[in-house]
GROMACS .gro file of C-alpha atoms in nm:
model
  242
    1UNK     CA    1  13.887   3.427   6.384
    2UNK     CA    2  14.049   3.228   6.734
    3UNK     CA    3  14.340   3.386   6.822
    4UNK     CA    4  14.609   3.143   6.996
    5UNK     CA    5  14.686   3.305   7.321
    6UNK     CA    6  14.933   3.007   7.441
    7UNK     CA    7  15.224   3.006   7.236
    8UNK     CA    8  15.350   3.344   7.432
    9UNK     CA    9  15.460   3.664   7.153
   10UNK     CA   10  15.354   3.955   7.300
   11UNK     CA   11  15.154   4.124   7.129
   12UNK     CA   12  15.092   3.876   6.834
   13UNK     CA   13  14.893   3.641   6.868
   14UNK     CA   14  14.842   3.330   6.644
   15UNK     CA   15  14.579   3.326   6.328
   16UNK     CA   16  14.468   3.001   6.216
   17UNK     CA   17  14.356   3.034   5.888
   18UNK     CA   18  14.154   2.686   5.716
   19UNK     CA   19  14.011   2.717   5.350
   20UNK     CA   20  13.982   2.422   5.126
   21UNK     CA   21  14.223   2.257   4.880
   22UNK     CA   22  14.018   2.149   4.590
   23UNK     CA   23  13.663   2.152   4.835
   24UNK     CA   24  13.982   1.975   5.041
   25UNK     CA   25  13.889   2.078   5.402
   26UNK     CA   26  14.254   1.885   5.561
   27UNK     CA   27  14.402   2.154   5.373
   28UNK     CA   28  14.450   2.430   5.742
   29UNK     CA   29  14.692   2.641   5.622
   30UNK     CA   30  15.079   2.566   5.807
   31UNK     CA   31  15.181   2.913   6.041
   32UNK     CA   32  15.460   3.061   6.110
   33UNK     CA   33  15.573   3.378   6.337
   34UNK     CA   34  15.938   3.487   6.431
   35UNK     CA   35  15.997   3.807   6.593
   36UNK     CA   36  16.284   3.950   6.659
   37UNK     CA   37  16.311   4.057   7.094
   38UNK     CA   38  16.643   4.189   7.264
   39UNK     CA   39  16.750   4.521   7.148
   40UNK     CA   40  17.133   4.679   7.058
   41UNK     CA   41  17.418   4.396   6.883
   42UNK     CA   42  17.265   4.115   7.076
   43UNK     CA   43  16.928   3.972   6.966
   44UNK     CA   44  16.699   3.651   6.993
   45UNK     CA   45  16.460   3.545   6.720
   46UNK     CA   46  16.167   3.384   6.844
   47UNK     CA   47  16.029   3.183   6.548
   48UNK     CA   48  15.696   2.950   6.605
   49UNK     CA   49  15.543   2.736   6.368
   50UNK     CA   50  15.219   2.610   6.379
   51UNK     CA   51  15.163   2.240   6.152
   52UNK     CA   52  14.777   2.279   6.140
   53UNK     CA   53  14.737   1.927   6.289
   54UNK     CA   54  14.670   1.667   6.532
   55UNK     CA   55  14.833   1.625   6.834
   56UNK     CA   56  14.890   1.270   6.751
   57UNK     CA   57  15.014   1.366   6.326
   58UNK     CA   58  15.203   1.640   6.503
   59UNK     CA   59  15.411   1.432   6.728
   60UNK     CA   60  15.512   1.221   6.441
   61UNK     CA   61  15.678   1.530   6.241
   62UNK     CA   62  16.070   1.674   6.316
   63UNK     CA   63  16.049   2.083   6.177
   64UNK     CA   64  16.398   2.246   6.043
   65UNK     CA   65  16.435   2.614   5.997
   66UNK     CA   66  16.600   2.712   5.708
   67UNK     CA   67  16.782   3.085   5.761
   68UNK     CA   68  16.971   3.270   5.514
   69UNK     CA   69  17.096   3.525   5.720
   70UNK     CA   70  17.289   3.852   5.538
   71UNK     CA   71  17.653   3.960   5.607
   72UNK     CA   72  17.577   4.212   5.888
   73UNK     CA   73  17.487   3.964   6.113
   74UNK     CA   74  17.663   3.635   6.305
   75UNK     CA   75  17.525   3.330   6.491
   76UNK     CA   76  17.828   3.273   6.754
   77UNK     CA   77  17.922   2.889   6.717
   78UNK     CA   78  18.052   2.871   7.076
   79UNK     CA   79  17.683   2.974   7.215
   80UNK     CA   80  17.536   2.799   7.036
   81UNK     CA   81  17.702   2.489   7.153
   82UNK     CA   82  17.644   2.622   7.515
   83UNK     CA   83  17.294   2.623   7.446
   84UNK     CA   84  17.299   2.330   7.282
   85UNK     CA   85  17.444   2.101   7.555
   86UNK     CA   86  17.191   2.300   7.799
   87UNK     CA   87  16.935   2.118   7.599
   88UNK     CA   88  16.818   2.513   7.508
   89UNK     CA   89  16.910   2.573   7.097
   90UNK     CA   90  16.947   2.338   6.883
   91UNK     CA   91  17.114   2.496   6.546
   92UNK     CA   92  17.438   2.464   6.279
   93UNK     CA   93  17.582   2.708   6.107
   94UNK     CA   94  17.635   2.562   5.754
   95UNK     CA   95  18.046   2.698   5.717
   96UNK     CA   96  18.356   2.618   5.846
   97UNK     CA   97  18.415   2.959   6.018
   98UNK     CA   98  18.274   3.220   6.141
   99UNK     CA   99  18.452   3.562   6.168
  100UNK     CA  100  18.315   3.720   6.541
  101UNK     CA  101  18.482   4.010   6.493
  102UNK     CA  102  18.451   4.115   6.132
  103UNK     CA  103  18.273   4.425   6.014
  104UNK     CA  104  17.932   4.443   5.786
  105UNK     CA  105  18.176   4.526   5.496
  106UNK     CA  106  18.409   4.236   5.543
  107UNK     CA  107  18.226   3.959   5.629
  108UNK     CA  108  17.960   3.652   5.495
  109UNK     CA  109  17.618   3.603   5.446
  110UNK     CA  110  17.547   3.212   5.475
  111UNK     CA  111  17.265   2.959   5.620
  112UNK     CA  112  17.236   2.820   5.954
  113UNK     CA  113  16.961   2.557   6.047
  114UNK     CA  114  16.752   2.592   6.359
  115UNK     CA  115  16.620   2.304   6.550
  116UNK     CA  116  16.277   2.346   6.643
  117UNK     CA  117  16.126   2.139   6.960
  118UNK     CA  118  15.747   2.027   7.024
  119UNK     CA  119  15.581   2.379   7.214
  120UNK     CA  120  15.435   2.236   7.516
  121UNK     CA  121  15.167   2.579   7.528
  122UNK     CA  122  15.058   2.453   7.216
  123UNK     CA  123  14.955   2.027   7.083
  124UNK     CA  124  15.010   2.163   6.691
  125UNK     CA  125  15.344   2.413   6.746
  126UNK     CA  126  15.713   2.393   6.746
  127UNK     CA  127  15.942   2.675   6.879
  128UNK     CA  128  16.254   2.767   6.849
  129UNK     CA  129  16.514   3.055   7.000
  130UNK     CA  130  16.819   3.174   6.746
  131UNK     CA  131  17.092   3.420   6.899
  132UNK     CA  132  17.225   3.659   6.648
  133UNK     CA  133  17.442   3.877   6.638
  134UNK     CA  134  17.477   4.260   6.425
  135UNK     CA  135  17.803   4.316   6.317
  136UNK     CA  136  17.925   4.692   6.294
  137UNK     CA  137  17.859   4.895   5.989
  138UNK     CA  138  18.088   5.187   5.853
  139UNK     CA  139  18.011   5.528   5.988
  140UNK     CA  140  17.747   5.703   5.808
  141UNK     CA  141  17.749   6.103   5.681
  142UNK     CA  142  17.422   6.201   5.842
  143UNK     CA  143  17.214   5.849   6.004
  144UNK     CA  144  17.316   5.677   6.357
  145UNK     CA  145  17.136   5.388   6.173
  146UNK     CA  146  17.160   5.070   5.948
  147UNK     CA  147  16.873   4.833   5.905
  148UNK     CA  148  16.936   4.427   5.807
  149UNK     CA  149  16.694   4.226   5.682
  150UNK     CA  150  16.608   3.950   5.771
  151UNK     CA  151  16.439   3.716   5.529
  152UNK     CA  152  16.176   3.465   5.570
  153UNK     CA  153  16.296   3.138   5.654
  154UNK     CA  154  16.235   2.736   5.453
  155UNK     CA  155  16.012   2.589   5.620
  156UNK     CA  156  16.090   2.150   5.626
  157UNK     CA  157  15.946   1.955   5.737
  158UNK     CA  158  15.951   1.585   5.799
  159UNK     CA  159  15.666   1.362   5.961
  160UNK     CA  160  15.608   0.995   5.951
  161UNK     CA  161  15.334   0.919   5.780
  162UNK     CA  162  15.171   1.139   5.550
  163UNK     CA  163  14.964   1.388   5.623
  164UNK     CA  164  14.648   1.572   5.366
  165UNK     CA  165  14.721   1.863   5.539
  166UNK     CA  166  15.101   1.880   5.513
  167UNK     CA  167  15.064   1.706   5.167
  168UNK     CA  168  14.854   2.029   5.050
  169UNK     CA  169  15.180   2.250   5.082
  170UNK     CA  170  15.490   2.072   5.018
  171UNK     CA  171  15.694   2.221   4.760
  172UNK     CA  172  15.919   1.986   4.723
  173UNK     CA  173  16.185   1.719   4.787
  174UNK     CA  174  16.545   1.801   4.967
  175UNK     CA  175  16.816   1.752   5.181
  176UNK     CA  176  17.007   1.840   5.494
  177UNK     CA  177  17.074   1.626   5.813
  178UNK     CA  178  16.885   1.441   6.059
  179UNK     CA  179  16.974   1.689   6.361
  180UNK     CA  180  17.251   1.825   6.531
  181UNK     CA  181  17.333   1.541   6.701
  182UNK     CA  182  17.310   1.331   6.415
  183UNK     CA  183  17.539   1.445   6.147
  184UNK     CA  184  17.342   1.198   5.867
  185UNK     CA  185  17.095   1.315   5.560
  186UNK     CA  186  16.762   1.306   5.527
  187UNK     CA  187  16.519   1.360   5.346
  188UNK     CA  188  16.271   1.669   5.416
  189UNK     CA  189  15.991   1.832   5.207
  190UNK     CA  190  15.987   2.174   5.195
  191UNK     CA  191  15.740   2.335   5.308
  192UNK     CA  192  15.490   2.613   5.183
  193UNK     CA  193  15.335   2.850   5.470
  194UNK     CA  194  15.162   3.161   5.606
  195UNK     CA  195  15.424   3.415   5.741
  196UNK     CA  196  15.242   3.646   5.987
  197UNK     CA  197  15.530   3.978   5.943
  198UNK     CA  198  15.669   3.927   5.627
  199UNK     CA  199  16.085   3.956   5.698
  200UNK     CA  200  16.266   4.115   6.025
  201UNK     CA  201  16.389   4.432   6.086
  202UNK     CA  202  16.685   4.568   6.301
  203UNK     CA  203  16.770   4.862   6.326
  204UNK     CA  204  17.161   4.867   6.419
  205UNK     CA  205  17.360   5.206   6.580
  206UNK     CA  206  17.607   5.310   6.281
  207UNK     CA  207  17.883   5.610   6.366
  208UNK     CA  208  17.959   5.945   6.221
  209UNK     CA  209  18.241   6.021   6.004
  210UNK     CA  210  18.259   6.345   6.156
  211UNK     CA  211  18.351   6.192   6.517
  212UNK     CA  212  18.619   5.995   6.388
  213UNK     CA  213  18.888   6.212   6.492
  214UNK     CA  214  18.778   6.281   6.804
  215UNK     CA  215  18.729   5.861   6.920
  216UNK     CA  216  19.050   5.776   6.782
  217UNK     CA  217  19.207   6.088   6.982
  218UNK     CA  218  19.051   5.998   7.295
  219UNK     CA  219  19.126   5.614   7.265
  220UNK     CA  220  19.506   5.746   7.199
  221UNK     CA  221  19.467   5.908   7.522
  222UNK     CA  222  19.302   5.688   7.721
  223UNK     CA  223  19.506   5.436   7.574
  224UNK     CA  224  19.801   5.588   7.715
  225UNK     CA  225  19.629   5.653   8.056
  226UNK     CA  226  19.566   5.327   8.115
  227UNK     CA  227  19.904   5.215   7.979
  228UNK     CA  228  20.111   5.447   8.259
  229UNK     CA  229  19.854   5.359   8.568
  230UNK     CA  230  19.939   4.957   8.477
  231UNK     CA  231  20.310   5.078   8.477
  232UNK     CA  232  20.270   5.289   8.717
  233UNK     CA  233  20.174   4.993   8.987
  234UNK     CA  234  20.424   4.756   8.825
  235UNK     CA  235  20.691   4.968   8.940
  236UNK     CA  236  20.540   5.094   9.261
  237UNK     CA  237  20.360   4.737   9.386
  238UNK     CA  238  20.640   4.428   9.154
  239UNK     CA  239  20.853   4.216   9.305
  240UNK     CA  240  21.178   4.232   9.050
  241UNK     CA  241  21.527   4.038   9.125
  242UNK     CA  242  21.882   4.039   8.889
   0.00000   0.00000   0.00000
């Protein structure tokens, strides 16, 4: 199978599979690749989509990726606003508020719309980057790690014209905002696609219950020490007037 090194994913090559449905040779499969980069609690979710159409046809299409994030993850709306301002990522959280401080067991699942952009390195490809953050988990008895699974997203495509290659994989029609800036509702086609790596699993560091007492005592001592140093500096260098 030919590979698509121009997509630039580390260690991952595009898999481009051609096959026919009912003798229709125009039905080239839609490919989706997702990859997690960075370590710790702050990650980036990289997504690329290959529509399998020629460049002229793909330029008339818009691609929307709908993620259903589990309780162990969240997206920072303030970070998204900054990325949108700098034309890096266009995404919309389908929830009124997001508690950035809530731990895993007190948070809720929610949906995110991510609008992909044309990939300059590939003629019929779209790409996007979604920054995601891991929530703190309850301490465990033995394991020092927990796993959070990001399920495969829904792929929504809207084109100005109908193409045989896309009609092959159309599952249903759904409504969603046209874009982040244009909140008007548009009609999108929910597409079936080939996922190169099924779901994405993140490993999150977790504390041990046996360390709870030590952590609490050390936190209290450090708090008292720092408070004392601050008060000392205030009385030594501060100017007071009655």
